[in-house]
Short mmCIF file of C-alpha atoms and ligand atoms in Angstrom, two decimals:
data_model
loop_
_atom_site.label_atom_id
_atom_site.label_comp_id
_atom_site.label_asym_id
_atom_site.label_seq_id
_atom_site.Cartn_x
_atom_site.Cartn_y
_atom_site.Cartn_z
CA MET A 29 -51.71 -11.23 2.58
CA ALA A 30 -54.69 -8.83 2.57
CA ALA A 31 -55.85 -6.18 0.09
CA ASN A 32 -57.57 -3.41 1.35
CA TRP A 33 -59.19 -1.52 -1.76
CA LYS A 34 -60.78 1.09 0.40
CA MET A 35 -63.19 3.25 -2.06
CA ASN A 36 -61.05 2.15 -4.97
CA ASN A 37 -62.18 -0.04 -7.78
CA GLY A 38 -65.92 -0.24 -8.81
CA PRO A 39 -67.36 -3.49 -10.29
CA THR A 40 -65.68 -3.02 -13.61
CA SER A 41 -62.31 -2.17 -12.36
CA ALA A 42 -62.53 -5.04 -10.04
CA ARG A 43 -63.30 -7.46 -12.72
CA GLU A 44 -60.16 -5.97 -14.76
CA PHE A 45 -57.92 -6.03 -11.69
CA MET A 46 -58.96 -9.87 -10.87
CA GLN A 47 -58.38 -10.88 -14.44
CA ALA A 48 -55.12 -9.50 -14.37
CA PHE A 49 -54.04 -10.77 -11.00
CA LEU A 50 -55.27 -14.10 -11.48
CA ASP A 51 -53.67 -14.63 -14.73
CA GLN A 52 -50.22 -14.20 -12.83
CA TYR A 53 -51.07 -15.72 -9.62
CA PRO A 54 -51.74 -19.64 -9.62
CA ARG A 55 -52.99 -21.63 -6.81
CA GLN A 56 -50.67 -21.17 -3.71
CA ASN A 57 -50.52 -23.74 -0.75
CA ASP A 58 -48.54 -21.95 1.45
CA ARG A 59 -50.44 -18.63 1.93
CA THR A 60 -53.96 -17.11 1.71
CA VAL A 61 -54.64 -13.76 -0.12
CA LEU A 62 -57.59 -11.94 1.05
CA PHE A 63 -59.46 -9.04 -1.18
CA PHE A 64 -61.29 -6.22 0.88
CA PRO A 65 -63.23 -4.58 -2.27
CA PRO A 66 -65.95 -1.88 -1.73
CA ALA A 67 -69.14 -3.75 -0.90
CA LEU A 68 -70.54 -3.05 -4.74
CA SER A 69 -67.50 -4.95 -5.99
CA LEU A 70 -68.08 -8.02 -3.87
CA ALA A 71 -69.99 -9.93 -6.46
CA ALA A 72 -67.27 -9.15 -9.30
CA VAL A 73 -64.53 -10.30 -6.96
CA ALA A 74 -66.55 -13.47 -5.64
CA SER A 75 -67.26 -14.66 -9.23
CA ALA A 76 -63.60 -14.29 -10.18
CA ILE A 77 -62.24 -16.44 -7.11
CA ALA A 78 -64.98 -19.15 -7.40
CA ASP A 79 -62.74 -22.03 -7.71
CA ARG A 80 -59.52 -20.44 -5.64
CA ARG A 81 -59.51 -21.80 -2.14
CA ASP A 82 -56.31 -20.00 -1.46
CA ILE A 83 -58.10 -16.70 -1.90
CA LEU A 84 -60.82 -15.19 0.52
CA LEU A 85 -63.23 -12.49 0.05
CA GLY A 86 -63.87 -9.80 2.83
CA VAL A 87 -66.06 -6.71 3.54
CA GLN A 88 -64.53 -3.31 4.88
CA ASN A 89 -66.86 -2.79 7.38
CA VAL A 90 -70.48 -4.09 8.91
CA TYR A 91 -72.94 -2.99 10.98
CA TRP A 92 -73.83 -4.98 14.27
CA ALA A 93 -77.58 -5.45 13.80
CA ASP A 94 -78.86 -8.38 11.84
CA GLN A 95 -81.41 -6.21 9.72
CA GLY A 96 -83.70 -3.18 9.94
CA ALA A 97 -83.79 0.56 9.19
CA PHE A 98 -80.16 1.49 8.99
CA THR A 99 -79.86 3.04 5.66
CA GLY A 100 -76.48 2.69 4.01
CA GLU A 101 -75.25 -0.27 6.20
CA LEU A 102 -74.59 -3.88 5.46
CA SER A 103 -75.07 -6.53 8.20
CA VAL A 104 -72.98 -9.81 8.40
CA GLY A 105 -75.42 -12.13 7.11
CA MET A 106 -75.57 -10.00 3.83
CA ALA A 107 -71.72 -10.06 3.76
CA ARG A 108 -71.67 -13.87 4.28
CA ASP A 109 -74.52 -14.31 1.42
CA ALA A 110 -72.46 -12.31 -0.88
CA GLY A 111 -69.35 -14.71 -0.38
CA ALA A 112 -67.43 -12.88 2.37
CA ARG A 113 -65.63 -14.80 4.90
CA VAL A 114 -63.76 -12.09 6.63
CA VAL A 115 -64.48 -8.67 7.84
CA LEU A 116 -62.46 -5.60 8.60
CA VAL A 117 -63.05 -4.24 11.98
CA GLY A 118 -61.75 -1.08 13.42
CA HIS A 119 -59.62 0.11 10.49
CA SER A 120 -58.07 3.26 11.55
CA GLU A 121 -60.04 5.14 8.77
CA ARG A 122 -63.24 3.92 10.36
CA ARG A 123 -62.04 5.03 13.68
CA HIS A 124 -60.37 8.18 12.62
CA VAL A 125 -62.53 9.41 9.81
CA PHE A 126 -65.83 8.20 10.75
CA GLY A 127 -65.58 8.12 14.82
CA GLU A 128 -65.69 4.81 15.40
CA THR A 129 -65.25 3.86 19.04
CA ASP A 130 -63.91 0.71 20.75
CA GLN A 131 -67.21 0.12 21.94
CA GLN A 132 -68.62 -0.04 18.66
CA THR A 133 -65.72 -2.33 17.43
CA ALA A 134 -66.74 -4.75 20.10
CA LEU A 135 -70.28 -4.77 18.82
CA LYS A 136 -69.08 -5.52 15.37
CA CYS A 137 -66.52 -8.14 16.26
CA ALA A 138 -69.57 -9.73 18.36
CA ALA A 139 -71.90 -9.54 15.28
CA VAL A 140 -68.94 -11.18 12.98
CA GLU A 141 -68.72 -14.04 15.44
CA ARG A 142 -72.52 -14.55 15.77
CA GLY A 143 -72.78 -14.62 12.10
CA GLY A 144 -69.96 -17.26 11.72
CA LEU A 145 -67.43 -14.98 9.90
CA ILE A 146 -63.91 -14.11 10.94
CA PRO A 147 -63.22 -10.83 12.23
CA LEU A 148 -59.79 -8.89 11.22
CA LEU A 149 -59.60 -6.48 13.99
CA CYS A 150 -57.32 -3.30 13.35
CA VAL A 151 -55.43 -1.78 16.10
CA GLY A 152 -52.80 1.09 15.88
CA GLU A 153 -51.55 4.22 17.66
CA VAL A 154 -51.69 7.69 16.49
CA LEU A 155 -48.39 9.48 16.15
CA ASP A 156 -49.03 11.79 19.33
CA GLU A 157 -49.54 8.42 21.22
CA ARG A 158 -46.43 7.05 19.95
CA ASP A 159 -44.43 10.05 20.62
CA ALA A 160 -45.78 10.44 24.18
CA GLY A 161 -44.64 6.57 24.67
CA ASP A 162 -48.51 5.25 24.91
CA ALA A 163 -48.41 3.17 21.78
CA GLU A 164 -48.45 -0.12 23.48
CA SER A 165 -51.31 0.86 25.81
CA VAL A 166 -53.36 2.14 23.17
CA VAL A 167 -52.88 -1.07 21.16
CA VAL A 168 -53.52 -3.31 24.20
CA ARG A 169 -56.62 -1.11 24.85
CA GLN A 170 -58.22 -1.48 21.47
CA LEU A 171 -57.31 -5.21 21.28
CA HIS A 172 -59.02 -6.07 24.43
CA ALA A 173 -61.91 -3.88 23.77
CA GLY A 174 -62.39 -4.91 20.33
CA PHE A 175 -62.74 -8.89 21.45
CA ALA A 176 -64.71 -7.80 24.88
CA GLN A 177 -67.86 -9.14 23.77
CA MET A 178 -66.94 -12.25 21.79
CA THR A 179 -67.60 -15.47 23.46
CA GLN A 180 -65.90 -18.10 21.85
CA LEU A 181 -62.20 -16.75 21.37
CA ALA A 182 -60.76 -19.89 22.51
CA THR A 183 -62.22 -21.78 19.45
CA ARG A 184 -63.00 -19.30 16.75
CA ASP A 185 -60.66 -17.95 14.23
CA VAL A 186 -59.84 -14.07 14.51
CA MET A 187 -57.18 -12.15 12.88
CA VAL A 188 -55.59 -8.90 13.99
CA ALA A 189 -53.69 -6.33 12.25
CA TYR A 190 -51.25 -3.86 13.61
CA GLU A 191 -51.57 -0.77 11.74
CA PRO A 192 -49.60 2.37 13.23
CA VAL A 193 -51.89 5.18 12.21
CA TRP A 194 -48.96 7.34 11.35
CA ALA A 195 -47.85 4.77 8.64
CA ILE A 196 -51.09 4.49 6.82
CA GLY A 197 -50.65 6.09 3.29
CA THR A 198 -48.12 8.24 4.33
CA GLY A 199 -45.11 6.40 2.78
CA ARG A 200 -43.79 6.02 6.40
CA THR A 201 -43.22 2.24 7.54
CA ALA A 202 -42.92 1.24 11.08
CA THR A 203 -39.22 -0.28 11.21
CA PRO A 204 -39.57 -4.10 10.96
CA GLU A 205 -38.05 -4.18 14.67
CA ASP A 206 -40.82 -1.67 15.88
CA ALA A 207 -43.53 -3.55 14.17
CA SER A 208 -42.15 -7.00 15.49
CA ALA A 209 -42.10 -5.71 19.16
CA MET A 210 -45.55 -4.54 18.78
CA HIS A 211 -46.75 -7.81 17.38
CA SER A 212 -45.05 -9.76 20.10
CA VAL A 213 -47.13 -7.68 22.66
CA ILE A 214 -50.32 -8.43 20.51
CA ARG A 215 -49.22 -12.16 20.71
CA ARG A 216 -48.98 -12.06 24.34
CA GLU A 217 -52.25 -10.27 24.95
CA LEU A 218 -53.93 -12.58 22.64
CA LYS A 219 -52.69 -15.50 24.63
CA SER A 220 -54.61 -13.96 27.64
CA LEU A 221 -57.64 -13.80 25.45
CA CYS A 222 -57.65 -16.71 23.13
CA GLY A 223 -55.46 -19.26 25.23
CA ASP A 224 -53.37 -21.56 23.00
CA ARG A 225 -55.19 -20.78 20.00
CA ALA A 226 -53.27 -17.48 19.81
CA ARG A 227 -50.13 -19.28 19.01
CA VAL A 228 -51.64 -19.57 15.34
CA THR A 229 -53.75 -16.42 15.27
CA PRO A 230 -52.46 -14.35 12.20
CA ILE A 231 -50.98 -11.03 13.11
CA LEU A 232 -50.82 -8.82 10.19
CA TYR A 233 -48.73 -5.49 9.66
CA GLY A 234 -50.16 -2.59 7.72
CA GLY A 235 -49.04 0.72 6.80
CA SER A 236 -47.13 1.85 3.46
CA VAL A 237 -46.26 -1.63 2.66
CA ASN A 238 -44.75 -2.03 -0.81
CA PRO A 239 -42.96 -4.55 -2.79
CA GLY A 240 -39.79 -2.95 -1.52
CA ASN A 241 -40.52 -3.29 1.96
CA ALA A 242 -42.63 -6.43 2.09
CA PRO A 243 -39.88 -8.95 2.17
CA THR A 244 -38.27 -7.65 5.06
CA LEU A 245 -41.33 -7.19 7.14
CA MET A 246 -42.58 -10.65 6.36
CA ALA A 247 -39.12 -12.03 7.52
CA SER A 248 -39.57 -10.52 11.05
CA PRO A 249 -40.82 -12.52 13.93
CA ASP A 250 -44.44 -12.51 14.75
CA ILE A 251 -45.41 -10.68 11.46
CA ASP A 252 -47.64 -13.30 9.90
CA GLY A 253 -48.89 -11.45 6.91
CA LEU A 254 -49.57 -7.85 5.60
CA LEU A 255 -52.58 -5.57 5.16
CA VAL A 256 -51.93 -3.51 2.33
CA GLY A 257 -53.86 -0.51 0.99
CA GLY A 258 -52.17 1.55 -1.83
CA ALA A 259 -50.00 -1.19 -3.05
CA SER A 260 -53.11 -3.33 -3.60
CA LEU A 261 -54.37 -1.18 -6.12
CA ASP A 262 -52.08 -1.88 -8.96
CA ALA A 263 -51.94 -5.71 -9.95
CA SER A 264 -48.35 -5.82 -10.43
CA SER A 265 -47.48 -4.19 -7.31
CA TRP A 266 -50.02 -6.48 -5.32
CA LEU A 267 -48.56 -9.57 -6.95
CA ALA A 268 -44.97 -8.74 -5.78
CA VAL A 269 -46.26 -8.09 -2.35
CA ALA A 270 -48.66 -11.19 -2.35
CA ARG A 271 -45.78 -13.43 -3.26
CA SER A 272 -43.12 -11.88 -0.91
C1 PEP B 25 -54.66 0.10 4.86
O1 PEP B 25 -55.42 0.86 4.27
O2 PEP B 25 -54.88 -0.77 5.64
C2 PEP B 25 -53.18 0.58 4.90
C3 PEP B 25 -52.26 0.09 5.41
O3 PEP B 25 -52.92 1.55 3.91
P1 PEP B 25 -51.45 1.85 2.99
O4 PEP B 25 -51.00 0.38 2.65
O5 PEP B 25 -52.02 2.64 1.95
O6 PEP B 25 -50.73 2.41 4.12
#
């Protein structure tokens, strides 16, 4: 169950949020919660979850070079050093607001693999692509492109999130049936990329998830978890989603 805070919750509010959340979220054995705070709040979240093995820290973006003259960017090594275990790659806002290409997501996934962290590759079609009947081909293309330069897919952990772009932050959710159908396509493609390991690769759904729709989505075949933006910004709604 992954909380993507996007550009919200600086260090002070991240600390306050974590205190409110952890007070009511005792250790769980049957699920993992992931937090993707803004980079400046990594330290606040890392220290709050220090003794929690059921909660992982992630970063929202990295650059693929190890170090150098790349003003404003973060490397995988820095993310690891700050306590991150997972890296979001190819989030729709990176693709559609910042113009990130399939080729760049591939470089980022490869850098994440090299650096020993877990990529959470986000894929999803825009509304015109869905209306044109191209949703599946877009998702399959993004999936293969994102993992194209990873060399150890059969042995390394990866995660995937299906996030139809038209459902992100819009209040429109894919029906559980549509989401499930795309997740099974993703599972099938993952088998061709990762072999047997694909059976246990978490495939998360994201797009206007809230405490009301989370249980139905979680009950749907092939939906292993949720990637949540808006509803992860309020401790009580995030608690409800994380428990669903
Ligand atoms: C997201 O940021 O990945 C997301 C799914 O946002 P929201 O839950 O607000 O639609």
